[in-house]
Tab-separated table of C-alpha atoms and ligand atoms in Angstrom:
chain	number	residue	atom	x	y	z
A	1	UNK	CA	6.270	-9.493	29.357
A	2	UNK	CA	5.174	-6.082	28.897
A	3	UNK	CA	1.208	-6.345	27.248
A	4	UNK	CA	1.263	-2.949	25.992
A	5	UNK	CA	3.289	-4.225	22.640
A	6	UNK	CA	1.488	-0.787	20.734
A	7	UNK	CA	3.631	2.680	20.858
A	8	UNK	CA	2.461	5.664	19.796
A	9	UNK	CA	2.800	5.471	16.874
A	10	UNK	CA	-0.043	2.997	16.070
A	11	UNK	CA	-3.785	3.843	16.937
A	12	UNK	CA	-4.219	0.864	19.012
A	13	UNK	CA	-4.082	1.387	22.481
A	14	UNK	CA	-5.493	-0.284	26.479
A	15	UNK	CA	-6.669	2.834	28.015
A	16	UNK	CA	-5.948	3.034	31.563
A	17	UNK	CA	-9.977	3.191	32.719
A	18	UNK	CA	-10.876	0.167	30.183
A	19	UNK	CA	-7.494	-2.038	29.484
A	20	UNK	CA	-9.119	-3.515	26.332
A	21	UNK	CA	-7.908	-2.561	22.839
A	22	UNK	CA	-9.007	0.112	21.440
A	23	UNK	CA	-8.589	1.891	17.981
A	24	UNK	CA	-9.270	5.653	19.124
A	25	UNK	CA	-11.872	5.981	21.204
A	26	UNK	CA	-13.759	2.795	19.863
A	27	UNK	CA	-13.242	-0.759	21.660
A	28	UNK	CA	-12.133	-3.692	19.398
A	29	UNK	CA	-14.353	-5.734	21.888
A	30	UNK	CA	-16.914	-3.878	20.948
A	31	UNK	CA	-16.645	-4.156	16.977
A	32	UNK	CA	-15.920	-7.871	17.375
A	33	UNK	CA	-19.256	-8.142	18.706
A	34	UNK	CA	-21.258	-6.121	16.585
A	35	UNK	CA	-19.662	-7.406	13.220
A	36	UNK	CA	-18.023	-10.470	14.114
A	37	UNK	CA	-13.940	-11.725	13.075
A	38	UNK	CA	-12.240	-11.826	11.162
A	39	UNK	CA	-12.090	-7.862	11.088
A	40	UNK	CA	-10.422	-5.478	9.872
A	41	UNK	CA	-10.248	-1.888	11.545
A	42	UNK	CA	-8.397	1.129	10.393
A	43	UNK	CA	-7.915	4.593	11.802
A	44	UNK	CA	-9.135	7.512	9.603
A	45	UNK	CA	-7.564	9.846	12.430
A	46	UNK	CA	-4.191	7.929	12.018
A	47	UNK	CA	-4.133	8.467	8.043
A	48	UNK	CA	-4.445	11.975	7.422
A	49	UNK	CA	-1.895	12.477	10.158
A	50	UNK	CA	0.485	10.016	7.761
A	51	UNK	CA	-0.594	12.141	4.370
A	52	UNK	CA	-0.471	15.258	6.128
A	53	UNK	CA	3.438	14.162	7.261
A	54	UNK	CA	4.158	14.171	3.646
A	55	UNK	CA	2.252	17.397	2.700
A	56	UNK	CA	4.098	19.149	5.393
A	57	UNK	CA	7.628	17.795	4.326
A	58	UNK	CA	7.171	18.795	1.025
A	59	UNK	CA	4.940	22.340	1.954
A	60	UNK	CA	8.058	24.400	0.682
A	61	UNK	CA	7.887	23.339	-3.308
A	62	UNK	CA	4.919	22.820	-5.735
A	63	UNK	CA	3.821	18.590	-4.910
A	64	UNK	CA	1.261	16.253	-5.112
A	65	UNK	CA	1.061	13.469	-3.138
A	66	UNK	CA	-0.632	10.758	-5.083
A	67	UNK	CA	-1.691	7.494	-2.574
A	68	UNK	CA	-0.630	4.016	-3.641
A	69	UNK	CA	-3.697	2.834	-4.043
A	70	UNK	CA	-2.739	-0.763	-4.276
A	71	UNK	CA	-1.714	-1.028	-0.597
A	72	UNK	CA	-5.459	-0.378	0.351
A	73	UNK	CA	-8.114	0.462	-2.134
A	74	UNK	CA	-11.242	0.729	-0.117
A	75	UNK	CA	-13.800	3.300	-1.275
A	76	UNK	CA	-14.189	5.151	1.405
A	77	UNK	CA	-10.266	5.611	2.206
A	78	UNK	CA	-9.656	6.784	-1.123
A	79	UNK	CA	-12.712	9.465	-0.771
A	80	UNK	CA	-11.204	10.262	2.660
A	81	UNK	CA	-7.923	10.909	1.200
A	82	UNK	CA	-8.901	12.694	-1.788
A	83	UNK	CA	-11.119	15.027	0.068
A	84	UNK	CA	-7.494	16.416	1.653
A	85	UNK	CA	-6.556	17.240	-1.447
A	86	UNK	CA	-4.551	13.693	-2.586
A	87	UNK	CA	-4.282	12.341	-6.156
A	88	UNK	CA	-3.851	8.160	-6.224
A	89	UNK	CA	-0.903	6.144	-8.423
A	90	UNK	CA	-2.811	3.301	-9.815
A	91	UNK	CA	-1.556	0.232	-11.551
A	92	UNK	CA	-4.405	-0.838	-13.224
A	93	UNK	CA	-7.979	0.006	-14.981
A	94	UNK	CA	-9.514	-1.873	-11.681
A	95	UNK	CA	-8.160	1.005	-9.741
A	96	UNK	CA	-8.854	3.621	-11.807
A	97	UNK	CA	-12.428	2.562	-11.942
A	98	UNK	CA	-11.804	2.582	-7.559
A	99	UNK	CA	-10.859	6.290	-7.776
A	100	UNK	CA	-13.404	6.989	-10.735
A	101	UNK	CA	-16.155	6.361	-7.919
A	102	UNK	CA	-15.172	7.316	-4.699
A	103	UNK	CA	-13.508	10.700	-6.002
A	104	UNK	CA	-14.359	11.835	-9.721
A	105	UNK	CA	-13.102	14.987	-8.853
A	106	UNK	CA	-9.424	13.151	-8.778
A	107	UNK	CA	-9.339	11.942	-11.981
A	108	UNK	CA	-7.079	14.657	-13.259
A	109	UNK	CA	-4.491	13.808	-10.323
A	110	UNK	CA	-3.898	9.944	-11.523
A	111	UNK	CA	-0.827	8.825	-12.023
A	112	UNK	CA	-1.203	5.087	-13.688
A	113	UNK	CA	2.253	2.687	-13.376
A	114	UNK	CA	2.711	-0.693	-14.114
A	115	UNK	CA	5.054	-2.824	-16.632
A	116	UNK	CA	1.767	-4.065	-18.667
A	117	UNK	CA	-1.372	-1.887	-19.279
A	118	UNK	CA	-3.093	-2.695	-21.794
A	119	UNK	CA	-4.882	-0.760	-24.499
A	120	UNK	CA	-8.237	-1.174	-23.081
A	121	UNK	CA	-6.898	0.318	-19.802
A	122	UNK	CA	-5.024	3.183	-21.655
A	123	UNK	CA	-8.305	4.284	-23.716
A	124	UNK	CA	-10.364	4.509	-20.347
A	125	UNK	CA	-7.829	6.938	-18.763
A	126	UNK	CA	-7.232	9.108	-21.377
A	127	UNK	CA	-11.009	9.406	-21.595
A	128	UNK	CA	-10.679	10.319	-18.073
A	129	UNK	CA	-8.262	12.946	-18.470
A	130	UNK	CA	-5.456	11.522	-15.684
A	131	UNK	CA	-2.570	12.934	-15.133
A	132	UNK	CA	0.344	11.029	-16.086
A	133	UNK	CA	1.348	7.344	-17.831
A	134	UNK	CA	3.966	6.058	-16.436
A	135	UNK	CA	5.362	4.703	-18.967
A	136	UNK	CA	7.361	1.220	-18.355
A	137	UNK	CA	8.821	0.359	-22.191
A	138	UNK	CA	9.323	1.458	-25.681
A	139	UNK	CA	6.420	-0.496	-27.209
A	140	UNK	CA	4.198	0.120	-24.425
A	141	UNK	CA	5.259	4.219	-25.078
A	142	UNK	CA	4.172	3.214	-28.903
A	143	UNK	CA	1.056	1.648	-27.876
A	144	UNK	CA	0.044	4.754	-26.120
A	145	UNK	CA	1.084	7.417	-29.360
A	146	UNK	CA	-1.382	4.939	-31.433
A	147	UNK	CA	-4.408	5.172	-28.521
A	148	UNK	CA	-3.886	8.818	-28.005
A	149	UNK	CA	-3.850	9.509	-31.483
A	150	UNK	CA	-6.940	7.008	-32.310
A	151	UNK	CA	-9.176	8.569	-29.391
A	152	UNK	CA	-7.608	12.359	-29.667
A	153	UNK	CA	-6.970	12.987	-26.612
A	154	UNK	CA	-2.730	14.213	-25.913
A	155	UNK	CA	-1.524	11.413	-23.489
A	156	UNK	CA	1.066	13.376	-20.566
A	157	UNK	CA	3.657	10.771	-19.826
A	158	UNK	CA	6.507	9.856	-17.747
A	159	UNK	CA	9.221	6.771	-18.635
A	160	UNK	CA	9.336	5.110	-15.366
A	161	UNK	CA	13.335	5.067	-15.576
A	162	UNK	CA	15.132	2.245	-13.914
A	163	UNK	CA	18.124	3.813	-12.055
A	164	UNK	CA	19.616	0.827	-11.052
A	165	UNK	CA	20.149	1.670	-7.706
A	166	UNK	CA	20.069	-1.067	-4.916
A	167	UNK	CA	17.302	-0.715	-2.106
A	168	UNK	CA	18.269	-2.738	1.415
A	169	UNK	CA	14.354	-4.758	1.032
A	170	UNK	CA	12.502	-8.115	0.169
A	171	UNK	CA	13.783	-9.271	-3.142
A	172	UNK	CA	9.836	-9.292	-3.895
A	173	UNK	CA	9.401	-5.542	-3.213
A	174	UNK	CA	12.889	-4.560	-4.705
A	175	UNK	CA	12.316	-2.902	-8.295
A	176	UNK	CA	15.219	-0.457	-9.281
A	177	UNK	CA	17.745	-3.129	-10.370
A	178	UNK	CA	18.078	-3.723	-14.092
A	179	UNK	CA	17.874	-6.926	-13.744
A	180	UNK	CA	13.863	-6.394	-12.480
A	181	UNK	CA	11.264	-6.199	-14.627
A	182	UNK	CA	10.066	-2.284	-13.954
A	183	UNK	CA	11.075	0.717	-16.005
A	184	UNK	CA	13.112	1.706	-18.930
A	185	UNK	CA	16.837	1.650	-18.408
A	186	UNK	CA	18.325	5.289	-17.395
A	187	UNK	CA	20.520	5.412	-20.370
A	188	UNK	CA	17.790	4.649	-22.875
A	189	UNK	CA	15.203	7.252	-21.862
A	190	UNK	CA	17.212	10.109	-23.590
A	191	UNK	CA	16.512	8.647	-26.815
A	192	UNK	CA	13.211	7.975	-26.467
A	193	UNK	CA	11.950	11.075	-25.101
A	194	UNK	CA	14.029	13.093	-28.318
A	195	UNK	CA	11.737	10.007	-30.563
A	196	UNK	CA	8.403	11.237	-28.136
A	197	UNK	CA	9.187	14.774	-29.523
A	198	UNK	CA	8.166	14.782	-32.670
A	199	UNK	CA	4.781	13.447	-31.877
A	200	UNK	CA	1.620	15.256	-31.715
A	201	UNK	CA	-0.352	12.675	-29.671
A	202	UNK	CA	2.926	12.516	-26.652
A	203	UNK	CA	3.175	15.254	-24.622
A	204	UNK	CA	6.802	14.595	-21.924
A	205	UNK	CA	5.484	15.548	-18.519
A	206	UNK	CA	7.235	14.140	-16.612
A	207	UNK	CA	9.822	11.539	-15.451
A	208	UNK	CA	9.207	8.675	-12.550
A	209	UNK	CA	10.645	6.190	-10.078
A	210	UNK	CA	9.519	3.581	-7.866
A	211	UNK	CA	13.030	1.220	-6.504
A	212	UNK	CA	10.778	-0.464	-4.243
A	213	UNK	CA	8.649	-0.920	-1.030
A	214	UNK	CA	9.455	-1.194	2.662
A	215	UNK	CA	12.696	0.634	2.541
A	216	UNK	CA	13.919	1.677	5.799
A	217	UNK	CA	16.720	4.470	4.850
A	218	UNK	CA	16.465	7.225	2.877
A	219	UNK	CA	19.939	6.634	1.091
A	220	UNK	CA	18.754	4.693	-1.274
A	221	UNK	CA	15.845	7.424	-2.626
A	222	UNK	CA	18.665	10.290	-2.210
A	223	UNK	CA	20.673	7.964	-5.075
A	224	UNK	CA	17.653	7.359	-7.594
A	225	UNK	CA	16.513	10.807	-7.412
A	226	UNK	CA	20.508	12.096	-8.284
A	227	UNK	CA	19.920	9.835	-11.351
A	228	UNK	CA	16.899	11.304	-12.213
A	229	UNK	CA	18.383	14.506	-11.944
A	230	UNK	CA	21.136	14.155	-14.502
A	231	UNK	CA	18.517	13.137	-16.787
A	232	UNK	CA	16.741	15.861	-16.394
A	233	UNK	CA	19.233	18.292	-17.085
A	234	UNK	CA	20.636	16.289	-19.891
A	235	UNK	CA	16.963	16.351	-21.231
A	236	UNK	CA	16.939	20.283	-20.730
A	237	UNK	CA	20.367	21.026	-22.969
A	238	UNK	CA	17.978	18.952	-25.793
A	239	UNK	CA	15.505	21.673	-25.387
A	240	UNK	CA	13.152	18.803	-23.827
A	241	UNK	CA	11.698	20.975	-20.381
A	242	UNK	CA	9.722	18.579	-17.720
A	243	UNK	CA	7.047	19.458	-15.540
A	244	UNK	CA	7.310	17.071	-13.007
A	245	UNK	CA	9.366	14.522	-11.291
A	246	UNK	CA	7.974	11.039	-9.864
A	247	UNK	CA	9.763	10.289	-6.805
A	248	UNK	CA	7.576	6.953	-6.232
A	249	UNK	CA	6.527	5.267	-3.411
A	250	UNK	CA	8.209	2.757	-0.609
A	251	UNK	CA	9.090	4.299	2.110
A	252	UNK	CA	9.298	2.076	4.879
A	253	UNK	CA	7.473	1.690	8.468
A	254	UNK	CA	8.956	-0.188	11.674
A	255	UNK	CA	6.723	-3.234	12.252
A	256	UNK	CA	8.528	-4.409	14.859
A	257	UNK	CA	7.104	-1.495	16.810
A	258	UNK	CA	10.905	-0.183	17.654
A	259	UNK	CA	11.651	3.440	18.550
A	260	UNK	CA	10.037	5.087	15.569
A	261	UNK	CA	9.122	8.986	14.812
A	262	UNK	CA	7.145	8.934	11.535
A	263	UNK	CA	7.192	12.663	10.899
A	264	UNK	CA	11.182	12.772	11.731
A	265	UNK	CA	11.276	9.901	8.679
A	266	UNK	CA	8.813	11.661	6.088
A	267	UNK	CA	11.530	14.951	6.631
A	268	UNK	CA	14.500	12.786	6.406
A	269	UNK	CA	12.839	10.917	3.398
A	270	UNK	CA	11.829	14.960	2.105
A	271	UNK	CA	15.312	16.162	2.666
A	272	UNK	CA	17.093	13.130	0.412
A	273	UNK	CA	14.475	13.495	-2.305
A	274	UNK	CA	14.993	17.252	-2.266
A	275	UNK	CA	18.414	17.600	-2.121
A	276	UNK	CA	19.117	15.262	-4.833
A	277	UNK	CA	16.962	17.223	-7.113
A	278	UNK	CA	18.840	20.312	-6.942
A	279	UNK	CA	17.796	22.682	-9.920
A	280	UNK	CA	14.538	21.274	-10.551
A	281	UNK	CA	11.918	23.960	-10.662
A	282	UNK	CA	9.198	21.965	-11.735
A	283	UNK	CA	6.384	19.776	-9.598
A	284	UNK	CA	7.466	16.664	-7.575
A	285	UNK	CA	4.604	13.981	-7.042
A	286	UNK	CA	5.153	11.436	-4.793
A	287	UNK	CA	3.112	7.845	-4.778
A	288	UNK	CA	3.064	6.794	-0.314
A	289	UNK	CA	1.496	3.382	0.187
A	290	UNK	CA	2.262	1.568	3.379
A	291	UNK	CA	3.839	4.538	5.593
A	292	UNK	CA	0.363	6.236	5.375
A	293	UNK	CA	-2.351	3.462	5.652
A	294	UNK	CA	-0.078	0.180	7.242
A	295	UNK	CA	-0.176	1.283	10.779
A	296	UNK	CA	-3.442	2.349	10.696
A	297	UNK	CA	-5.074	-0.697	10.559
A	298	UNK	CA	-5.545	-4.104	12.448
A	299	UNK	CA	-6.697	-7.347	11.904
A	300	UNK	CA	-8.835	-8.267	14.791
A	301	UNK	CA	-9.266	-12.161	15.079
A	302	UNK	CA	-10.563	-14.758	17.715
A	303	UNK	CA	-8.871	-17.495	18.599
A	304	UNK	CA	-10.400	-21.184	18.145
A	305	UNK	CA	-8.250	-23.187	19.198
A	306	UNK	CA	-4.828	-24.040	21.781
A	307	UNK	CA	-3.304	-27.386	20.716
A	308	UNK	CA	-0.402	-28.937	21.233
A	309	UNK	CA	1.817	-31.203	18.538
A	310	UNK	CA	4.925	-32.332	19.645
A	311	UNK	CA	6.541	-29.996	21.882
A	312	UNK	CA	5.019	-27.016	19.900
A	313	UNK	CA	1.677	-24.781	21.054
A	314	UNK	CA	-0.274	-23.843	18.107
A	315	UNK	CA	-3.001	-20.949	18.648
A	316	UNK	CA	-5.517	-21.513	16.020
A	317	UNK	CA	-7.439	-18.045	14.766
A	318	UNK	CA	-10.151	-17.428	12.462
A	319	UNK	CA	-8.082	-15.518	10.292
A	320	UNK	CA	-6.095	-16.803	8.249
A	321	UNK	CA	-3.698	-16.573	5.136
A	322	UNK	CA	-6.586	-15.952	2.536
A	323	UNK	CA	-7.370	-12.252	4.721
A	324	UNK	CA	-3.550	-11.066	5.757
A	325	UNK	CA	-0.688	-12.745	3.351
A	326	UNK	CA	2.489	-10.717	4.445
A	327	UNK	CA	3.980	-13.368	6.887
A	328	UNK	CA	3.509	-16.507	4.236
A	329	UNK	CA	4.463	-14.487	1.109
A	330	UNK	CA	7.103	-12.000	2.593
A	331	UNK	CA	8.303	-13.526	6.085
A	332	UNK	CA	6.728	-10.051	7.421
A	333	UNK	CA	6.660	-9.923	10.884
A	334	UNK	CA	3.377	-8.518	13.120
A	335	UNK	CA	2.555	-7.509	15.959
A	336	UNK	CA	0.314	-9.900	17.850
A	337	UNK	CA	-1.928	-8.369	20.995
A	338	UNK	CA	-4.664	-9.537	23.208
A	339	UNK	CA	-7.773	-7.456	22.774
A	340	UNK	CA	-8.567	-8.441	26.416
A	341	UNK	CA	-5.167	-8.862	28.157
A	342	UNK	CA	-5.052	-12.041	30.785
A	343	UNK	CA	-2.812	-11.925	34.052
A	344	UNK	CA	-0.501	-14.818	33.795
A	345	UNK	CA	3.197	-15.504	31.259
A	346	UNK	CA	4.254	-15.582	27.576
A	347	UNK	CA	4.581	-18.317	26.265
A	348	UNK	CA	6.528	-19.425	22.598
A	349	UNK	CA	3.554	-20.487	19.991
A	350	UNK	CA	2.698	-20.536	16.684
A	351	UNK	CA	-0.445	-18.472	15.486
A	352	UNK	CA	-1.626	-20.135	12.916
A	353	UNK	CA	-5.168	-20.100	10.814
A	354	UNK	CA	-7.453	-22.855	9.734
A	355	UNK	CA	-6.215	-22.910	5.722
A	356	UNK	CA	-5.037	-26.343	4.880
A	357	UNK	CA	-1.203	-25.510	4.049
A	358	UNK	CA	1.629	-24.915	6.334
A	359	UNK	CA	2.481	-21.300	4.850
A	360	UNK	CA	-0.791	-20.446	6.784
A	361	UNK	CA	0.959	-19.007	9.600
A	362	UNK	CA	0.897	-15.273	11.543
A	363	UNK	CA	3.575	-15.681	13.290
A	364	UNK	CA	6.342	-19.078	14.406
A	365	UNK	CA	7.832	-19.198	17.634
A	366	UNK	CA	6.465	-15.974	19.029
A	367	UNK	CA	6.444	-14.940	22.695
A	368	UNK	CA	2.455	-14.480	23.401
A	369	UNK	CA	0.741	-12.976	26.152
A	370	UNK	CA	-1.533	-16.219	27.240
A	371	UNK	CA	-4.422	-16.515	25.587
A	372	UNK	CA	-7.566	-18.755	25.379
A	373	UNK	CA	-10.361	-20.069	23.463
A	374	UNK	CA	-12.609	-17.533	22.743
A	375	UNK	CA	-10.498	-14.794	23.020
A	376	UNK	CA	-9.276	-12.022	20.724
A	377	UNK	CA	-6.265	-11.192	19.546
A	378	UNK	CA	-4.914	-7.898	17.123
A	379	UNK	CA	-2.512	-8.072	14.150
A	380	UNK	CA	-1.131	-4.592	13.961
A	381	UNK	CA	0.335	-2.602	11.240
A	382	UNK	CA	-1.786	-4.757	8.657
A	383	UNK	CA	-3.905	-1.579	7.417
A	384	UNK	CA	-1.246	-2.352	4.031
A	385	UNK	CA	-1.044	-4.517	1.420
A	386	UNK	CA	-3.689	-6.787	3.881
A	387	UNK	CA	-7.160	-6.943	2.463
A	388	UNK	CA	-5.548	-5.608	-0.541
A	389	UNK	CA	-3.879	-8.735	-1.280
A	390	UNK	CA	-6.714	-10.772	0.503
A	391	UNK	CA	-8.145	-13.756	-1.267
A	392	UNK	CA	-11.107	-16.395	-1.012
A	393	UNK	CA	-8.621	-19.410	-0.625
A	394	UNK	CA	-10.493	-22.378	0.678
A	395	UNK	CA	-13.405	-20.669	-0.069
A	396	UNK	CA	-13.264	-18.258	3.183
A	397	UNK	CA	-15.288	-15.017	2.724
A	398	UNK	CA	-13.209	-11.906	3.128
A	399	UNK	CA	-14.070	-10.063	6.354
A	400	UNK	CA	-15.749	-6.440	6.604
A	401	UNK	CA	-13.917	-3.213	7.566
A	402	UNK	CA	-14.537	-0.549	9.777
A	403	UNK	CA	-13.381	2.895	9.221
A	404	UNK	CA	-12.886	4.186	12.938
A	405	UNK	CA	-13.126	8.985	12.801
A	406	UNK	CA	-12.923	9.882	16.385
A	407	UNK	CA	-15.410	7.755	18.252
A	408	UNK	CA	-17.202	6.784	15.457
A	409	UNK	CA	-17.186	3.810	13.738
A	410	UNK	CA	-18.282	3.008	10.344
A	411	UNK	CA	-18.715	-0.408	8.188
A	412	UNK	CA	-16.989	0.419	5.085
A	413	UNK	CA	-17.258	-3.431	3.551
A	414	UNK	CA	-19.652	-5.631	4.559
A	415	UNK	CA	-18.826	-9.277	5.310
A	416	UNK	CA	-18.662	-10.923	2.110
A	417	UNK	CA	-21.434	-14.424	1.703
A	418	UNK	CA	-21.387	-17.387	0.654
A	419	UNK	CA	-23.570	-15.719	-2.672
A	420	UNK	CA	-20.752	-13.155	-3.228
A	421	UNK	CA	-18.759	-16.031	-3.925
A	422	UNK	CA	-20.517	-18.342	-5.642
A	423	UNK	CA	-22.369	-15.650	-8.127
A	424	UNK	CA	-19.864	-15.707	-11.135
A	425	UNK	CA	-19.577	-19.376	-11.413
A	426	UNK	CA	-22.263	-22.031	-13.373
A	427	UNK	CA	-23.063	-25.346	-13.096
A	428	UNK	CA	-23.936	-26.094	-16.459
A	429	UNK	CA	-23.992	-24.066	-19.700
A	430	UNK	CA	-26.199	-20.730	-19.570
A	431	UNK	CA	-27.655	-21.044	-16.834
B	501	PLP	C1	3.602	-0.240	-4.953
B	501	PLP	C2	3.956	1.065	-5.553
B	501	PLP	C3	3.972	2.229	-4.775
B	501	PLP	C4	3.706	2.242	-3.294
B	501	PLP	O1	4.695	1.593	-2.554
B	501	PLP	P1	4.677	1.667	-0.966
B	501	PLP	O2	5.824	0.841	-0.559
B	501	PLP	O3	3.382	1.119	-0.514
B	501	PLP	O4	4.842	3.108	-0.586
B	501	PLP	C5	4.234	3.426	-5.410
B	501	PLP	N1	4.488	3.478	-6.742
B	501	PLP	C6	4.487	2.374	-7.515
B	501	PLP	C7	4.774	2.496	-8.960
B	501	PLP	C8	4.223	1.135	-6.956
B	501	PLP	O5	4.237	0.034	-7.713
């Protein structure tokens, strides 16, 4: 089997003089030893090359390309991002408060989604001054008239419209279906942006989409955005003019490592988007997750054990579920590498991690490159949606991450302790 399971267009790479892993310049070895594993390690190089993809595609028309900060939220990516000129979608007052301290400066490039905010959440970013709501129903667009008007501050918003368009994805990650819970329903938003009118406190900005994540072709955007479209001409004739269209998030990445040109994808993505909004003068903001931080990042983890049950090999790690959830929650597939590559065959094993459930699992039936005891392996593409939707199940502190700039490497999170943990709970009343 071929070790060199990377391709260009991940960070992570054996170079030729030192065949060990490395993330740039830096040696996975290396980190491993200095801060121990579970680790994650991310490429600041790798990135801005992603956001700058999408800057570029979009260069001819008046954009902003506003990070998904969900996907990863760590402080210092966010600075790094919003130093290049980004703005951030968040979905919640948790996030905000992320982008409120690694980038005040960014505050007036927020967009804020999600199907439940709630009026605490609305109150801190008006007082911010963000952007755009995102607004995902008629009572939630009335809750934001009454917070607006109580704190004085105009609210600029956007119905999150629901074009009811069908993206090829994991029914988890699929949201432009009516039958999902996101948006307002296309042939609703008319009305309620002619009721918005009226009102002092409402100011129509804008108009958004999100149909989902991890979507492979750019058919699928090309249709929502034609929606869109027709709305916003139809809005225009009723004397209602928008400054900007939300083209969302989700564009997909290959994590099976397959051929794969990012910056052909970003122009094919550009070129659907675009074309589909024909006519449209105004600014287009788009909300990248995944495609700019997934393949990035690694989860570098050693393994404990080599057992066999049955006729099956199990390769225990000391990561586990709790610090990368894609495979359990979403059947997502990743990459698996030797830091240190062995001589010797593949063989079919499961890579599991120490969590007491049988969903705790990296990967089933997977052709490794032989490892032992001791030794280190890499999940790739898991610089998305990986500490981001990390946990402390079974009590397991989350590991540290390292931002990697060149041949530098920096600690961005600490390992958590046992005191991180423990800190919010009590034994017995008051104390
Ligand atoms: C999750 C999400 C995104 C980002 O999706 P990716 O697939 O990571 O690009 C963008 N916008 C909204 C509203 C989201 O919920």
């Amino acid at each position: 089997m071929k070790l060199i399971a990377h391709s260009p267009v991940r960070p992570f790479h054996y170079p030729q003089e030192n065949p060990v892993l490395h993330c740039g310049k830096v040696s996975l070895e290396t980190l491993a030893r200095r801060h121990g594993t579970p680790l994650y390690v991310y490429s600041a190089d790798q990135i801005l090359e992603r956001f700058r993809l999408f800057q570029q595609a979009f260069a001819g028309r008046d954009h902003l390309i506003c990070y998904a900060v969900k996907a990863n939220s760590a402080l210092a990516i966010l600075k790094l991002l919003a130093s290049h000129g980004a703005g951030f979608d968040i979905v919640s007052g948790g996030e905000l408060e992320r982008v409120l301290v690694a980038a005040p400066q960014a505050a007036g490039r927020v967009v804020f989604s999600g199907v439940g905010k709630t009026a605490a959440e609305i109150d801190r970013a008006l007082e911010a001054g963000i952007l755009e709501f995102n607004v995902e129903s008629e009572t939630e667009l009335e809750l934001l008239a009454d917070r607006a008007r109580k704190l004085k501050h105009v609210a600029r918003f956007a119905l999150r419209v629901n074009p009811d368009v069908f993206a090829e994805t994991h029914p988890y990650i699929s949201t432009g279906l009516r039958e999902h819970k996101f948006g307002i329903d296309i042939r609703q938003a008319l009305r309620l942006y002619q009721g918005a009118a009226g009102n002092r406190w409402l100011q129509p900005h804008g108009v958004s989409v999100h149909i989902g994540s991890q979507i492979r072709s750019a058919d699928p955007f090309g249709a929502a955005m034609e929606r869109v479209n027709k709305l916003v001409r139809q809005l225009n004739s009723s004397g209602i003019v928008l400054k900007a269209v939300d083209a969302g998030g989700g564009l997909g990445i290959d994590y099976r490592g397959g051929s794969f040109d990012p910056a052909a994808k970003v122009r094919e993505y550009a070129a659907a988007v675009q074309a589909a909004l024909e006519g449209f003068e105004g600014r287009l903001l788009l909300e990248p997750g995944r495609f700019i931080v997934a393949q990035a990042g690694a989860l570098v983890t050693r393994v404990l054990h080599v057992k066999r049950n049955g006729n099956k090999t199990f390769v225990v790690t000391d990561a586990a579920m709790n610090d990368l959830i894609r495979p359990a929650l979403y059947q997502a597939h990743h990459e698996i590498v030797p830091v240190t590559p062995r001589p010797g065959r593949a063989h079919t094993v499961d890579v599991v991690g120490p969590v007491c459930e049988s969903g705790d699992f990296f990967a089933r039936d997977r052709k490794l490159a032989p490892v032992q005891p001791g030794d280190l392996v890499a999940l790739l593409d898991a610089g998305a949606y990986g500490m981001a939707q990390s946990s402390n199940y079974n009590t397991r502190m989350r590991p540290p991450e390292i931002l990697v700039e060149g041949s530098r490497a920096r600690l961005i999170r600490r390992r958590e302790t046992i005191a991180d943990l423990l800190a919010p709970e009590m034994l017995a009343e008051g104390r």
